[in-house]
Amino acid sequence: MSDESQLAITRFDFTRGALRGSQLILYPRCLVHRSDAQLETVPLARVTALKLSFKRDAMKLSWGIASVIGALLLLALSAPLGSFAHGAAQEMGGNGQGVARALYSLFRFVEVTAALLPAIALAGALGGAALGALGWRGSTTFTLALGGSERAYSVRGRDTLLLDFAEMASERLMAAAR
């Protein structure tokens, strides 16, 4: 083989996600996925199709929105619940025996719980916002179709470098088909 057929045309390094530390390398006749633990070489003659897609994660986005709405509901319920429990405990007074004392303790417990609901709502809203942001960010997936099987390589977010790599691989695949 000549040195020209040995040189890499382009490469893509995975810097985050499940494939972090690995790389895709395009050679004139093959595509190599290399990591510390594995090496996979796919001849371009065996590749039937290439696909690059960007998708948002609708499930994470939905759960994030639901968490924020739930947090807002908790926040809206905390003040009326706390004021009701406080008023009921004041009417009961702390002097009773038996059932009256248990009811007084229950109203105080509900009052304390209602006082904690804004903090729980804040945590839920922040968690929901983070989950929604991850869902909105989505992922870019490069898929190789190999006559009956597929290899998928995915990165978080919209990755233009992976798009450039896929375009170069596509051009090379079309050139090899001629």
XYZ file of N, CA and C in Angstrom:
534
model
N 0.838 -1.184 0.000
C 0.000 0.000 0.000
C 0.880 1.243 0.000
N 0.403 2.238 -0.668
C 1.164 3.491 -0.693
C 0.878 4.296 0.568
N 1.740 5.255 0.855
C 1.562 6.113 2.030
C 0.295 6.962 1.917
N -0.093 7.284 0.679
C -1.274 8.108 0.477
C -2.538 7.410 0.966
N -2.643 6.100 0.803
C -3.836 5.369 1.248
C -3.820 5.132 2.757
N -2.696 5.388 3.427
C -2.568 5.186 4.867
C -2.956 6.438 5.665
N -2.955 7.606 5.039
C -3.203 8.857 5.750
C -4.685 9.045 6.049
N -4.942 9.525 7.242
C -6.325 9.795 7.637
C -6.835 11.034 6.917
N -8.087 10.971 6.465
C -8.702 12.113 5.789
C -9.193 13.112 6.828
N -9.900 12.605 7.838
C -10.407 13.449 8.918
C -10.657 12.588 10.144
N -10.848 13.238 11.277
C -11.136 12.510 12.510
C -12.064 13.329 13.381
N -12.778 12.624 14.235
C -13.684 13.263 15.185
C -13.398 12.683 16.558
N -13.103 13.549 17.533
C -12.827 13.128 18.903
C -14.071 13.319 19.757
N -14.467 12.285 20.484
C -15.581 12.374 21.426
C -15.027 12.913 22.740
N -15.434 14.120 23.104
C -14.892 14.767 24.296
C -15.816 14.667 25.502
N -17.071 14.204 25.288
C -18.016 14.072 26.400
C -19.007 12.963 26.071
N -19.735 12.538 27.086
C -20.743 11.507 26.874
C -20.177 10.106 27.063
N -20.949 9.118 26.648
C -20.584 7.712 26.842
C -19.337 7.318 26.051
N -19.095 7.960 24.927
C -17.945 7.613 24.076
C -16.728 8.505 24.328
N -16.741 9.251 25.442
C -15.645 10.177 25.763
C -14.296 9.452 25.719
N -13.342 10.066 25.077
C -12.000 9.504 24.983
C -11.784 8.671 23.727
N -12.838 8.385 22.980
C -12.671 7.621 21.746
C -12.698 8.567 20.553
N -12.432 8.027 19.369
C -12.402 8.853 18.173
C -12.804 8.056 16.943
N -13.402 8.746 16.009
C -13.703 8.188 14.693
C -12.667 8.744 13.730
N -12.070 7.867 12.952
C -11.048 8.288 11.998
C -11.454 7.781 10.624
N -11.496 8.667 9.644
C -11.854 8.298 8.277
C -10.593 8.178 7.440
N -10.396 6.986 6.902
C -9.306 6.725 5.965
C -9.915 6.601 4.569
N -9.125 6.600 3.532
C -9.691 6.513 2.181
C -10.553 5.269 1.942
N -10.266 4.163 2.614
C -11.026 2.938 2.354
C -11.766 2.375 3.559
N -11.609 3.000 4.726
C -12.280 2.454 5.907
C -12.542 3.549 6.935
N -13.384 3.190 7.886
C -13.719 4.060 9.003
C -13.322 3.312 10.269
N -12.575 3.977 11.154
C -12.063 3.337 12.362
C -12.632 4.034 13.590
N -13.169 3.236 14.520
C -13.574 3.754 15.833
C -12.563 3.209 16.824
N -11.827 4.117 17.455
C -10.733 3.721 18.340
C -10.956 4.310 19.728
N -10.779 3.446 20.733
C -10.810 3.898 22.124
C -9.719 3.147 22.870
N -9.617 3.411 24.178
C -8.612 2.707 24.974
C -8.912 1.212 25.064
N -10.191 0.853 25.006
C -10.586 -0.533 25.230
C -10.923 -1.303 23.956
N -11.130 -0.619 22.842
C -11.511 -1.348 21.637
C -11.061 -0.629 20.381
N -11.014 -1.398 19.306
C -10.693 -0.874 17.988
C -11.620 -1.567 17.006
N -12.361 -0.773 16.250
C -13.273 -1.335 15.261
C -12.977 -0.679 13.927
N -12.756 -1.506 12.897
C -12.490 -1.016 11.556
C -13.625 -1.461 10.649
N -14.231 -0.508 9.964
C -15.341 -0.803 9.056
C -14.919 -0.387 7.651
N -14.780 -1.346 6.738
C -14.453 -0.979 5.354
C -15.600 -0.172 4.730
N -15.283 0.887 4.031
C -16.317 1.710 3.408
C -17.119 0.924 2.373
N -16.539 -0.126 1.813
C -17.260 -0.952 0.843
C -18.432 -1.681 1.501
N -18.383 -1.897 2.812
C -19.456 -2.589 3.539
C -20.559 -1.651 4.022
N -20.311 -0.360 4.002
C -21.298 0.614 4.485
C -22.341 0.844 3.394
N -23.622 0.610 3.737
C -24.693 0.811 2.763
C -25.322 2.196 2.871
N -25.273 2.796 4.063
C -25.852 4.130 4.229
C -25.241 4.809 5.449
N -25.225 6.133 5.410
C -24.802 6.963 6.537
C -25.973 7.858 6.914
N -26.156 8.062 8.195
C -27.242 8.936 8.648
C -26.735 9.776 9.808
N -27.041 11.057 9.766
C -26.730 11.956 10.864
C -28.032 12.621 11.276
N -28.356 12.548 12.569
C -29.618 13.140 13.026
C -29.404 13.876 14.342
N -30.202 14.916 14.498
C -30.240 15.654 15.754
C -31.644 15.519 16.306
N -31.755 15.087 17.552
C -33.070 14.917 18.172
C -33.035 15.488 19.579
N -34.116 16.167 19.919
C -34.303 16.619 21.293
C -34.933 15.469 22.070
N -34.641 15.389 23.357
C -35.183 14.316 24.199
C -36.528 14.764 24.767
N -37.605 14.342 24.112
C -38.953 14.789 24.488
C -39.333 14.321 25.890
N -38.856 13.149 26.299
C -39.213 12.644 27.626
C -38.601 13.511 28.735
N -37.331 13.842 28.609
C -36.692 14.705 29.606
C -37.330 16.088 29.610
N -37.643 16.581 28.438
C -38.283 17.889 28.327
C -39.650 17.868 29.009
N -40.436 16.820 28.782
C -41.761 16.698 29.400
C -41.670 16.581 30.916
N -40.744 15.756 31.396
C -40.584 15.611 32.847
C -40.108 16.918 33.482
N -39.278 17.656 32.791
C -38.823 18.946 33.305
C -39.969 19.936 33.428
N -40.808 19.992 32.404
C -41.961 20.894 32.450
C -42.926 20.472 33.550
N -43.170 19.162 33.678
C -44.067 18.663 34.729
C -43.521 18.980 36.120
N -42.208 18.890 36.300
C -41.604 19.205 37.599
C -41.756 20.685 37.945
N -41.576 21.546 36.972
C -41.733 22.987 37.217
C -43.195 23.308 37.552
N -44.135 22.711 36.835
C -45.555 22.942 37.121
C -45.913 22.420 38.509
N -45.410 21.222 38.857
C -45.642 20.673 40.200
C -45.072 21.568 41.285
N -43.897 22.121 41.033
C -43.275 23.027 42.010
C -44.107 24.291 42.190
N -44.652 24.817 41.101
C -45.505 25.999 41.203
C -46.788 25.697 41.982
N -47.335 24.499 41.785
C -48.523 24.102 42.554
C -48.202 23.985 44.042
N -47.069 23.384 44.382
C -46.657 23.297 45.785
C -46.486 24.685 46.401
N -45.888 25.575 45.645
C -45.694 26.940 46.134
C -47.039 27.638 46.358
N -47.981 27.426 45.451
C -49.300 28.055 45.581
C -50.083 27.481 46.764
N -49.881 26.195 47.082
C -50.613 25.564 48.179
C -49.996 25.826 49.548
N -48.733 26.167 49.591
C -48.042 26.273 50.881
C -48.620 27.371 51.790
N -48.872 28.541 51.267
C -49.371 29.646 52.105
C -50.783 29.380 52.647
N -51.762 28.997 51.804
C -53.091 28.725 52.364
C -53.106 27.552 53.346
N -52.342 26.511 53.060
C -52.291 25.351 53.952
C -51.667 25.731 55.295
N -50.591 26.508 55.250
C -49.932 26.946 56.477
C -50.820 27.838 57.318
N -51.520 28.749 56.664
C -52.386 29.653 57.428
C -53.590 28.913 58.001
N -54.153 27.945 57.267
C -55.256 27.137 57.791
C -54.811 26.341 59.019
N -53.644 25.674 58.915
C -53.151 24.859 60.024
C -52.822 25.727 61.238
N -52.268 26.906 61.003
C -51.936 27.809 62.110
C -53.213 28.270 62.824
N -54.222 28.664 62.053
C -55.488 29.096 62.641
C -56.183 27.981 63.413
N -56.170 26.779 62.860
C -56.815 25.651 63.536
C -56.081 25.294 64.817
N -54.760 25.374 64.816
C -53.984 25.074 66.027
C -54.233 26.138 67.092
N -54.383 27.387 66.693
C -54.657 28.462 67.652
C -56.031 28.277 68.298
N -57.007 27.826 67.519
C -58.337 27.579 68.075
C -58.335 26.421 69.072
N -57.537 25.405 68.776
C -57.482 24.226 69.640
C -56.813 24.558 70.977
N -55.790 25.360 70.919
C -55.015 25.624 72.129
C -54.214 24.386 72.498
N -53.195 24.521 73.258
C -52.331 23.398 73.596
C -52.661 22.744 74.922
N -53.787 23.082 75.520
C -54.071 22.624 76.879
C -54.827 21.304 76.941
N -55.363 20.824 75.825
C -56.255 19.663 75.850
C -55.560 18.362 76.207
N -56.381 17.355 76.405
C -55.912 16.002 76.713
C -56.369 15.057 75.605
N -55.708 13.946 75.438
C -56.143 12.878 74.532
C -56.246 13.315 73.086
N -57.480 13.217 72.548
C -57.728 13.493 71.139
C -57.452 14.961 70.808
N -57.823 15.872 71.706
C -57.579 17.300 71.458
C -56.084 17.581 71.333
N -55.293 16.959 72.159
C -53.830 17.147 72.111
C -53.258 16.575 70.809
N -53.768 15.409 70.384
C -53.309 14.793 69.136
C -53.679 15.658 67.942
N -54.884 16.232 67.949
C -55.321 17.105 66.866
C -54.483 18.382 66.830
N -54.165 18.922 67.994
C -53.311 20.112 68.073
C -51.929 19.796 67.475
N -51.359 18.624 67.815
C -50.054 18.213 67.284
C -50.111 18.027 65.774
N -51.215 17.470 65.276
C -51.372 17.283 63.831
C -51.383 18.637 63.110
N -52.121 19.607 63.639
C -52.170 20.926 63.004
C -50.806 21.607 63.034
N -50.049 21.455 64.108
C -48.694 22.027 64.172
C -47.776 21.349 63.147
N -47.907 20.028 63.004
C -47.118 19.288 62.021
C -47.440 19.775 60.599
N -48.721 19.952 60.293
C -49.126 20.438 58.979
C -48.590 21.855 58.757
N -48.572 22.674 59.788
C -48.055 24.035 59.683
C -46.558 24.030 59.358
N -45.807 23.170 60.038
C -44.363 23.076 59.772
C -44.109 22.534 58.368
N -44.883 21.538 57.972
C -44.726 20.976 56.628
C -45.032 22.036 55.573
N -46.075 22.815 55.785
C -46.419 23.884 54.838
C -45.311 24.935 54.771
N -44.619 25.165 55.879
C -43.512 26.122 55.878
C -42.324 25.598 55.055
N -42.177 24.266 54.948
C -41.090 23.673 54.176
C -41.410 23.566 52.682
N -42.677 23.647 52.313
C -43.067 23.473 50.912
C -42.407 24.467 49.951
N -42.198 25.745 50.295
C -41.503 26.634 49.340
C -40.077 26.168 49.018
N -39.365 25.644 50.009
C -38.006 25.144 49.745
C -38.054 23.907 48.846
N -39.018 23.023 49.097
C -39.182 21.828 48.251
C -39.581 22.252 46.842
N -40.446 23.255 46.734
C -40.866 23.761 45.427
C -39.685 24.356 44.665
N -38.815 25.075 45.367
C -37.633 25.650 44.720
C -36.725 24.543 44.180
N -36.499 23.515 44.990
C -35.660 22.395 44.531
C -36.297 21.706 43.325
N -37.612 21.513 43.360
C -38.301 20.892 42.226
C -38.232 21.746 40.972
N -38.368 23.053 41.130
C -38.295 23.953 39.979
C -36.896 23.966 39.371
N -35.865 23.997 40.219
C -34.484 23.982 39.704
C -34.172 22.658 39.018
N -34.584 21.554 39.636
C -34.362 20.242 39.022
C -35.121 20.106 37.711
N -36.360 20.580 37.677
C -37.147 20.528 36.450
C -36.556 21.381 35.346
N -36.050 22.553 35.720
C -35.419 23.426 34.722
C -34.165 22.770 34.146
N -33.372 22.129 35.007
C -32.163 21.447 34.531
C -32.532 20.273 33.617
N -33.538 19.503 34.005
C -33.972 18.368 33.197
C -34.522 18.846 31.852
N -35.301 19.921 31.882
C -35.826 20.490 30.640
C -34.718 20.995 29.731
N -33.700 21.597 30.327
C -32.567 22.097 29.525
C -31.817 20.945 28.863
N -31.628 19.850 29.592
C -30.964 18.683 28.998
C -31.797 18.099 27.862
N -33.113 18.064 28.055
C -33.986 17.565 27.003
C -33.985 18.458 25.781
N -33.948 19.763 25.992
C -33.928 20.709 24.881
C -32.611 20.630 24.122
N -31.537 20.379 24.852
C -30.210 20.309 24.231
C -30.107 19.150 23.251
N -30.714 18.010 23.584
C -30.775 16.876 22.668
C -29.440 16.201 22.419
N -29.378 15.452 21.305
C -28.146 14.752 20.946
C -28.038 14.606 19.433
N -26.806 14.530 18.968
C -26.500 14.304 17.567
C -26.000 12.874 17.430
N -26.583 12.114 16.491
C -26.228 10.710 16.328
C -25.780 10.451 14.891
N -24.617 9.839 14.741
C -24.073 9.428 13.456
C -24.249 7.918 13.368
N -25.000 7.456 12.370
C -25.325 6.031 12.245
C -24.777 5.484 10.933
N -24.103 4.346 11.034
C -23.619 3.616 9.860
C -24.518 2.412 9.653
N -25.082 2.235 8.464
C -25.864 1.045 8.136
C -24.934 0.071 7.426
N -24.844 -1.132 7.970
C -23.908 -2.130 7.460
C -24.660 -3.397 7.078
N -25.420 -3.375 6.031
C -26.105 -4.556 5.517
C -26.716 -5.447 6.581
N -27.672 -4.999 7.307
C -28.344 -5.811 8.317
C -28.055 -5.381 9.747
N -27.077 -4.554 9.962
C -26.792 -4.055 11.306
C -26.465 -2.568 11.225
N -26.424 -1.946 12.376
C -26.111 -0.523 12.445
C -25.107 -0.259 13.548
N -24.314 0.767 13.382
C -23.434 1.273 14.423
C -23.832 2.732 14.641
N -24.118 3.094 15.868
C -24.524 4.463 16.176
C -23.502 5.091 17.118
N -23.125 6.313 16.812
C -22.186 7.083 17.606
C -22.884 8.393 17.965
N -23.060 8.636 19.267
C -23.877 9.764 19.701
C -23.099 10.709 20.616
N -23.389 12.008 20.466
C -22.844 13.049 21.342
C -23.983 13.959 21.774
N -23.846 14.559 22.955
C -24.870 15.477 23.449
C -24.819 16.797 22.689
N -25.994 17.372 22.475
C -26.085 18.670 21.835
C -25.997 18.591 20.321
N -26.107 19.738 19.693
C -25.992 19.824 18.236
C -24.510 20.024 17.928
N -23.886 19.010 17.361
C -22.445 19.031 17.138
C -22.132 19.222 15.662
N -21.653 20.409 15.302
C -21.343 20.691 13.905
C -20.072 19.980 13.438
N -19.173 19.665 14.366
C -17.964 18.928 13.976
C -18.315 17.503 13.536
N -19.285 16.886 14.210
C -19.736 15.559 13.790
C -20.451 15.653 12.444
N -21.167 16.745 12.206
C -21.807 16.973 10.906
C -20.748 17.071 9.809
N -19.685 17.811 10.065
C -18.595 17.930 9.088
C -17.958 16.571 8.824
N -17.753 15.793 9.891
C -17.174 14.460 9.733
C -18.094 13.580 8.881
N -19.398 13.635 9.143
C -20.361 12.817 8.394
C -20.392 13.229 6.924
N -20.295 14.523 6.653
C -20.262 14.988 5.259
C -19.023 14.461 4.546
N -17.892 14.500 5.213
C -16.654 14.004 4.609
C -16.750 12.490 4.355
N -17.304 11.759 5.332
C -17.475 10.313 5.162
C -18.442 10.014 4.025
N -19.490 10.809 3.904
C -20.462 10.626 2.826
C -19.817 10.863 1.470
N -19.020 11.930 1.361
C -18.319 12.203 0.111
C -17.384 11.053 -0.242
N -16.698 10.532 0.759
C -15.763 9.422 0.520
C -16.522 8.161 0.101
N -17.676 7.920 0.716
C -18.492 6.756 0.388
C -19.006 6.856 -1.055
N -19.437 8.060 -1.466
C -19.920 8.245 -2.841
C -18.775 8.102 -3.848
N -17.579 8.580 -3.488
C -16.434 8.462 -4.372
C -16.012 7.001 -4.534
N -16.141 6.214 -3.470
C -15.764 4.800 -3.538
C -16.775 3.995 -4.335
N -18.024 4.464 -4.415
C -19.063 3.740 -5.144
C -18.901 3.878 -6.655
N -18.168 4.867 -7.099
C -17.997 5.076 -8.545
C -17.088 4.081 -9.170
